[in-house]
mmCIF file of C-alpha atoms in Angstrom:
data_model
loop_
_atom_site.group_PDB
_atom_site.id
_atom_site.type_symbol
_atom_site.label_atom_id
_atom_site.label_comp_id
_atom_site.label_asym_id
_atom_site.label_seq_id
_atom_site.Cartn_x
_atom_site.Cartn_y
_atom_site.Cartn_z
ATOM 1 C CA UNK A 128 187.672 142.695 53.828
ATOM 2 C CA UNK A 129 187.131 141.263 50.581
ATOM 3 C CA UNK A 130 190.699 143.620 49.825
ATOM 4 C CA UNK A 131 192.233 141.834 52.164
ATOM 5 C CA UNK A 132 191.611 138.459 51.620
ATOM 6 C CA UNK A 133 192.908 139.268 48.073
ATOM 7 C CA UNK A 134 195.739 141.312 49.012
ATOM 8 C CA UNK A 135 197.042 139.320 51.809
ATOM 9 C CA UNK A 136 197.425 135.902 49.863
ATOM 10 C CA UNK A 137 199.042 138.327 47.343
ATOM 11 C CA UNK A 138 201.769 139.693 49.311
ATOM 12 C CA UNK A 139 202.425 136.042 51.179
ATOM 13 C CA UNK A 140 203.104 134.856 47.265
ATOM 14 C CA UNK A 141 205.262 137.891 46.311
ATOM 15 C CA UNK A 142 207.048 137.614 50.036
ATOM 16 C CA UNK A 143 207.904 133.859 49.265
ATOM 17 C CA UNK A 144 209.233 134.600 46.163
ATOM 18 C CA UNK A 145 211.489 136.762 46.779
ATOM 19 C CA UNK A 146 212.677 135.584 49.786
ATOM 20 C CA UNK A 147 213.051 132.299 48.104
ATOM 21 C CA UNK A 148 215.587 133.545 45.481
ATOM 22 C CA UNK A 149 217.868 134.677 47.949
ATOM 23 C CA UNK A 150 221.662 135.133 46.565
ATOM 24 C CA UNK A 151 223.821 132.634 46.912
ATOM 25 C CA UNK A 152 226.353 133.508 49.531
ATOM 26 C CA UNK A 153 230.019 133.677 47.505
ATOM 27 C CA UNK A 154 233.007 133.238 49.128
ATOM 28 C CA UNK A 155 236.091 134.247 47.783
ATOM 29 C CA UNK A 156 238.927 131.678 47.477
ATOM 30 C CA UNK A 157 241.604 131.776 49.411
ATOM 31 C CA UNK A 158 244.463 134.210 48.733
ATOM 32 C CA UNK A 159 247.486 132.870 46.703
ATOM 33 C CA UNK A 160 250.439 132.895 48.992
ATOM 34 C CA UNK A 161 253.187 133.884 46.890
ATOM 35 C CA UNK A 162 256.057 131.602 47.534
ATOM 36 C CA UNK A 163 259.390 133.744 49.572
ATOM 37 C CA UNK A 164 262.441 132.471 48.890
ATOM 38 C CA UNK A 165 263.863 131.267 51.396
ATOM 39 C CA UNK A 166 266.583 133.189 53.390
ATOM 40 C CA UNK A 167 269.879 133.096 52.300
ATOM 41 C CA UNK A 168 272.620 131.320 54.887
ATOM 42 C CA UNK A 169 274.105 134.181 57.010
ATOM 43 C CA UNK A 170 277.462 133.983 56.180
ATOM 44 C CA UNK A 171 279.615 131.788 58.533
ATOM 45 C CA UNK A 172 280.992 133.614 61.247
ATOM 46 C CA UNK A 173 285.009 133.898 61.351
ATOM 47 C CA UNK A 174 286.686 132.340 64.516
ATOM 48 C CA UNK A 175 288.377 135.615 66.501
ATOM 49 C CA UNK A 176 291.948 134.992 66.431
ATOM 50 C CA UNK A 177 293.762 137.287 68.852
ATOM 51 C CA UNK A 178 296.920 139.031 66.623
ATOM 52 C CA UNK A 179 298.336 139.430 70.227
ATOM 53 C CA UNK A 180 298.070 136.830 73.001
ATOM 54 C CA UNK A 181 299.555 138.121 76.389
ATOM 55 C CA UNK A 182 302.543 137.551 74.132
ATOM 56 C CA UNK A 183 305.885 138.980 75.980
ATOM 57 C CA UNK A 184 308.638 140.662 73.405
ATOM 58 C CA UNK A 185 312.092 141.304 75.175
ATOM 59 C CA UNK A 186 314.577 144.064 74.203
ATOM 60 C CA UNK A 187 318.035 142.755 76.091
ATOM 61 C CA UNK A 188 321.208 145.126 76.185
ATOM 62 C CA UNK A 189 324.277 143.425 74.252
ATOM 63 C CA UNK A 190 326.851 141.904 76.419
ATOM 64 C CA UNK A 191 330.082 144.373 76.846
ATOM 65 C CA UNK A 192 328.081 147.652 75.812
ATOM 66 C CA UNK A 193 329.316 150.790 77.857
ATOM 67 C CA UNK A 194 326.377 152.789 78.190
ATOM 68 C CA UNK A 195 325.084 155.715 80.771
ATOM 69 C CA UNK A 196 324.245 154.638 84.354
ATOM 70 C CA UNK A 197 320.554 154.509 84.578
ATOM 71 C CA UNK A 198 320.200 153.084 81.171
ATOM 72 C CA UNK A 199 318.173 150.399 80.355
ATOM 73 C CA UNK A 200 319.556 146.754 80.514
ATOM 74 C CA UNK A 201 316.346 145.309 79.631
ATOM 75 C CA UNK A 202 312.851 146.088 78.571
ATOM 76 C CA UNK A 203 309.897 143.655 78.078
ATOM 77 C CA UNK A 204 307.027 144.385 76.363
ATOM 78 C CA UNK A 205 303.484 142.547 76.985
ATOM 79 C CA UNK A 206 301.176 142.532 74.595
ATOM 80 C CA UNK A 207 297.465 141.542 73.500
ATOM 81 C CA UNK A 208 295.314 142.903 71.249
ATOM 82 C CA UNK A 209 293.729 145.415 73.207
ATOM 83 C CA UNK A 210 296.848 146.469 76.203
ATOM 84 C CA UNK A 211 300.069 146.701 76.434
ATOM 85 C CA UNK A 212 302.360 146.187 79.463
ATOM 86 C CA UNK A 213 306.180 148.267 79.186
ATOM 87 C CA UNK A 214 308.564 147.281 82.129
ATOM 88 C CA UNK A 215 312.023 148.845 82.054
ATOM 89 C CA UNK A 216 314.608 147.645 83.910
ATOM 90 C CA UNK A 217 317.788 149.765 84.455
ATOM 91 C CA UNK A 218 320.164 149.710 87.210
ATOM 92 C CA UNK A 219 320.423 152.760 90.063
ATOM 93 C CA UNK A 220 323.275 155.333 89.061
ATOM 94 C CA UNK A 221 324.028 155.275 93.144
ATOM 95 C CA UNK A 222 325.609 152.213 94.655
ATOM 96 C CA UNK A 223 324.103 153.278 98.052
ATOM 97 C CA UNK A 224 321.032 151.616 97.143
ATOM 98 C CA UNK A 225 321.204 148.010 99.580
ATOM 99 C CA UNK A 226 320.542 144.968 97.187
ATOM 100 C CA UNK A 227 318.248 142.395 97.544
ATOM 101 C CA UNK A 228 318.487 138.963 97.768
ATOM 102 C CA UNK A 229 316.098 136.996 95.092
ATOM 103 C CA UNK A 230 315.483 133.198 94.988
ATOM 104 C CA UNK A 231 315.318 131.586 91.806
ATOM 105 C CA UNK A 232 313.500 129.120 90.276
ATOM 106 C CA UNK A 233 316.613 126.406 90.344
ATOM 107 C CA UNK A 234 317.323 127.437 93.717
ATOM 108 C CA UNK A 235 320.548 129.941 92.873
ATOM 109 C CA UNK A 236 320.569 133.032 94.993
ATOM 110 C CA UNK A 237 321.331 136.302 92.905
ATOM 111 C CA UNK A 238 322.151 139.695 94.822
ATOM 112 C CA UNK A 239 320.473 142.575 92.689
ATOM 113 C CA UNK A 240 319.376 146.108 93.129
ATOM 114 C CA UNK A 241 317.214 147.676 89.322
ATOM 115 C CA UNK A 242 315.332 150.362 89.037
ATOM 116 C CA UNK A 243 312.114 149.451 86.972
ATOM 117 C CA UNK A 244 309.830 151.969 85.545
ATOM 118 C CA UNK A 245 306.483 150.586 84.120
ATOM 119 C CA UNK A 246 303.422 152.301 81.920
ATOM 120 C CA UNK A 247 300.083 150.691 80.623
ATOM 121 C CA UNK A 248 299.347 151.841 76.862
ATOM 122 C CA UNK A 249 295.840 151.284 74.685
ATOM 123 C CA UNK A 250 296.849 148.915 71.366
ATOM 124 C CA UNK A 251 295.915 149.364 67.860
ATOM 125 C CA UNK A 252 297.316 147.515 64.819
ATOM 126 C CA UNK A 253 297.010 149.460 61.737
ATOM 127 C CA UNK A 254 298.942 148.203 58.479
ATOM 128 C CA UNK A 255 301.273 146.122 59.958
ATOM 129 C CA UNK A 256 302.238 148.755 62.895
ATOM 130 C CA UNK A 257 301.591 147.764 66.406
ATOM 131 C CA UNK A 258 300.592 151.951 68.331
ATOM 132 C CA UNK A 259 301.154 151.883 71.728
ATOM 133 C CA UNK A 260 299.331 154.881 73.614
ATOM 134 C CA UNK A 261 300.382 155.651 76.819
ATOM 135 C CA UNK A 262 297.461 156.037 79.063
ATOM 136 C CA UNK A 263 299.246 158.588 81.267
ATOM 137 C CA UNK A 264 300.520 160.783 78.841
ATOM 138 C CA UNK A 265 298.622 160.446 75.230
ATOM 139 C CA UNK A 266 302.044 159.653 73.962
ATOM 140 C CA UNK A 267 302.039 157.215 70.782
ATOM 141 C CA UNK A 268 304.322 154.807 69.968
ATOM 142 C CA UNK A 269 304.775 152.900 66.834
ATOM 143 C CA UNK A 270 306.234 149.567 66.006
ATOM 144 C CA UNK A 271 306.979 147.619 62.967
ATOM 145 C CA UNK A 272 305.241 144.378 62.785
ATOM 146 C CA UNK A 273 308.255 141.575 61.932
ATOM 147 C CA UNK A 274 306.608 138.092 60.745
ATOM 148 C CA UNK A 275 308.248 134.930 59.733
ATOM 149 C CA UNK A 276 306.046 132.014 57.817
ATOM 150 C CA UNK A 277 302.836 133.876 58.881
ATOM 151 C CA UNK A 278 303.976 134.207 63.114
ATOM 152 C CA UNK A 279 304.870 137.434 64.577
ATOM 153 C CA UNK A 280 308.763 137.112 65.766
ATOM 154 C CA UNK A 281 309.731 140.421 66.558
ATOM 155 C CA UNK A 282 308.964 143.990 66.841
ATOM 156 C CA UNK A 283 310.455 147.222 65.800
ATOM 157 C CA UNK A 284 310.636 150.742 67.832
ATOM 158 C CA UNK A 285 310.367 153.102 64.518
ATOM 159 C CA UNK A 286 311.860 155.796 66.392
ATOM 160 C CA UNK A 287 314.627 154.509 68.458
ATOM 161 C CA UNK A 288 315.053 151.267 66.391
ATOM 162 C CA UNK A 289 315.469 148.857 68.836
ATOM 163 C CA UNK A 290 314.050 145.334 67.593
ATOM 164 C CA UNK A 291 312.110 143.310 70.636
ATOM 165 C CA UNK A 292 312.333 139.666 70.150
ATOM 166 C CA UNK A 293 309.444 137.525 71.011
ATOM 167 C CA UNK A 294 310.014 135.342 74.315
ATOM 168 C CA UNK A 295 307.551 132.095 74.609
ATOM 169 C CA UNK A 296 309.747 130.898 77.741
ATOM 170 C CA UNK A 297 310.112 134.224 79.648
ATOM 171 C CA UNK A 298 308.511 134.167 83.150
ATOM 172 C CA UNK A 299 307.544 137.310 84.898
ATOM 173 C CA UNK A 300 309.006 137.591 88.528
ATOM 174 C CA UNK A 301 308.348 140.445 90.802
ATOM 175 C CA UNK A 302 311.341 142.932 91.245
ATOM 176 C CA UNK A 303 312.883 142.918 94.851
ATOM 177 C CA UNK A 304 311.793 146.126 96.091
ATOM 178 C CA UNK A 305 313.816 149.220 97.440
#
């Protein structure tokens, strides 16, 4: 016992101690935040500006000109950037064809009989040529882009030649039918 007594008042010393002289707890600082730079402005986006606007060029046959029957008297072209409208209007080679009787706008009554043939093409502008692909037939066809002071004034058939001249005041009316 007397072992004990000694060693027990021993070990309560030695326990204190150490536990006493426990480490300080260290916390680490903070990280440093490096600083980002900021984000640069996305660049400002460009208004879409259609090159073509439902915009309607007109090809008109010259007064007096002797041509074929069945050829073409007129053909108007409607265009935006992404289709393309061809209407051409010819008049029948046979007379046995009854005409119609159209109102127009001012009230005049016309008698008229046309043949009109029409085809839908896929646009694409590439250096200043307007392609026109018929959707029926694949066929391509290719105009020269005509500006004046920055606006688009006419257009030119590169393989027949014929120059369409834009229209701003033509009006679309249905053809009497056959």
């Amino acid at each position: 016992m007397k072992i004990t007594k000694l060693v027990l008042p021993l070990f309560l010393l030695l326990s204190c101690f150490t536990f006493a002289q426990q480490k300080k707890k260290t916390t680490l600082p903070p990280p440093k935040i490096k600083k980002v730079p900021p984000l640069p402005a996305p660049p400002k986006a460009k208004l879409y500006e259609p090159t073509f606007n439902n915009e309607y060029f007109i090809w008109k046959l010259e007064k007096d000109t002797l041509l074929p029957a069945e050829s073409p008297y007129e053909i108007v072209l409607q265009v935006n950037d992404y289709s393309a409208f061809m209407r051409i209007n010819s008049y029948p080679e046979e007379t046995e064809y009854r005409s119609k009787v159209v109102s127009i706008k001012n009230g005049d009554i016309i008698s008229r009989t046309i043949l009109m043939q029409a085809n839908n093409y896929d646009v694409e502008i590439k250096n200043n040529i307007l392609e026109l692909k018929n959707r029926k037939t694949n066929e391509v066809a290719k105009f020269k882009i005509i500006k004046k002071s920055g606006k688009i004034i006419q257009l030119q058939d590169l393989n027949s030649k014929l120059i369409f001249t834009k229209d701003d005041k033509y009006e679309y009316y249905a053809p009497p039918s056959l």
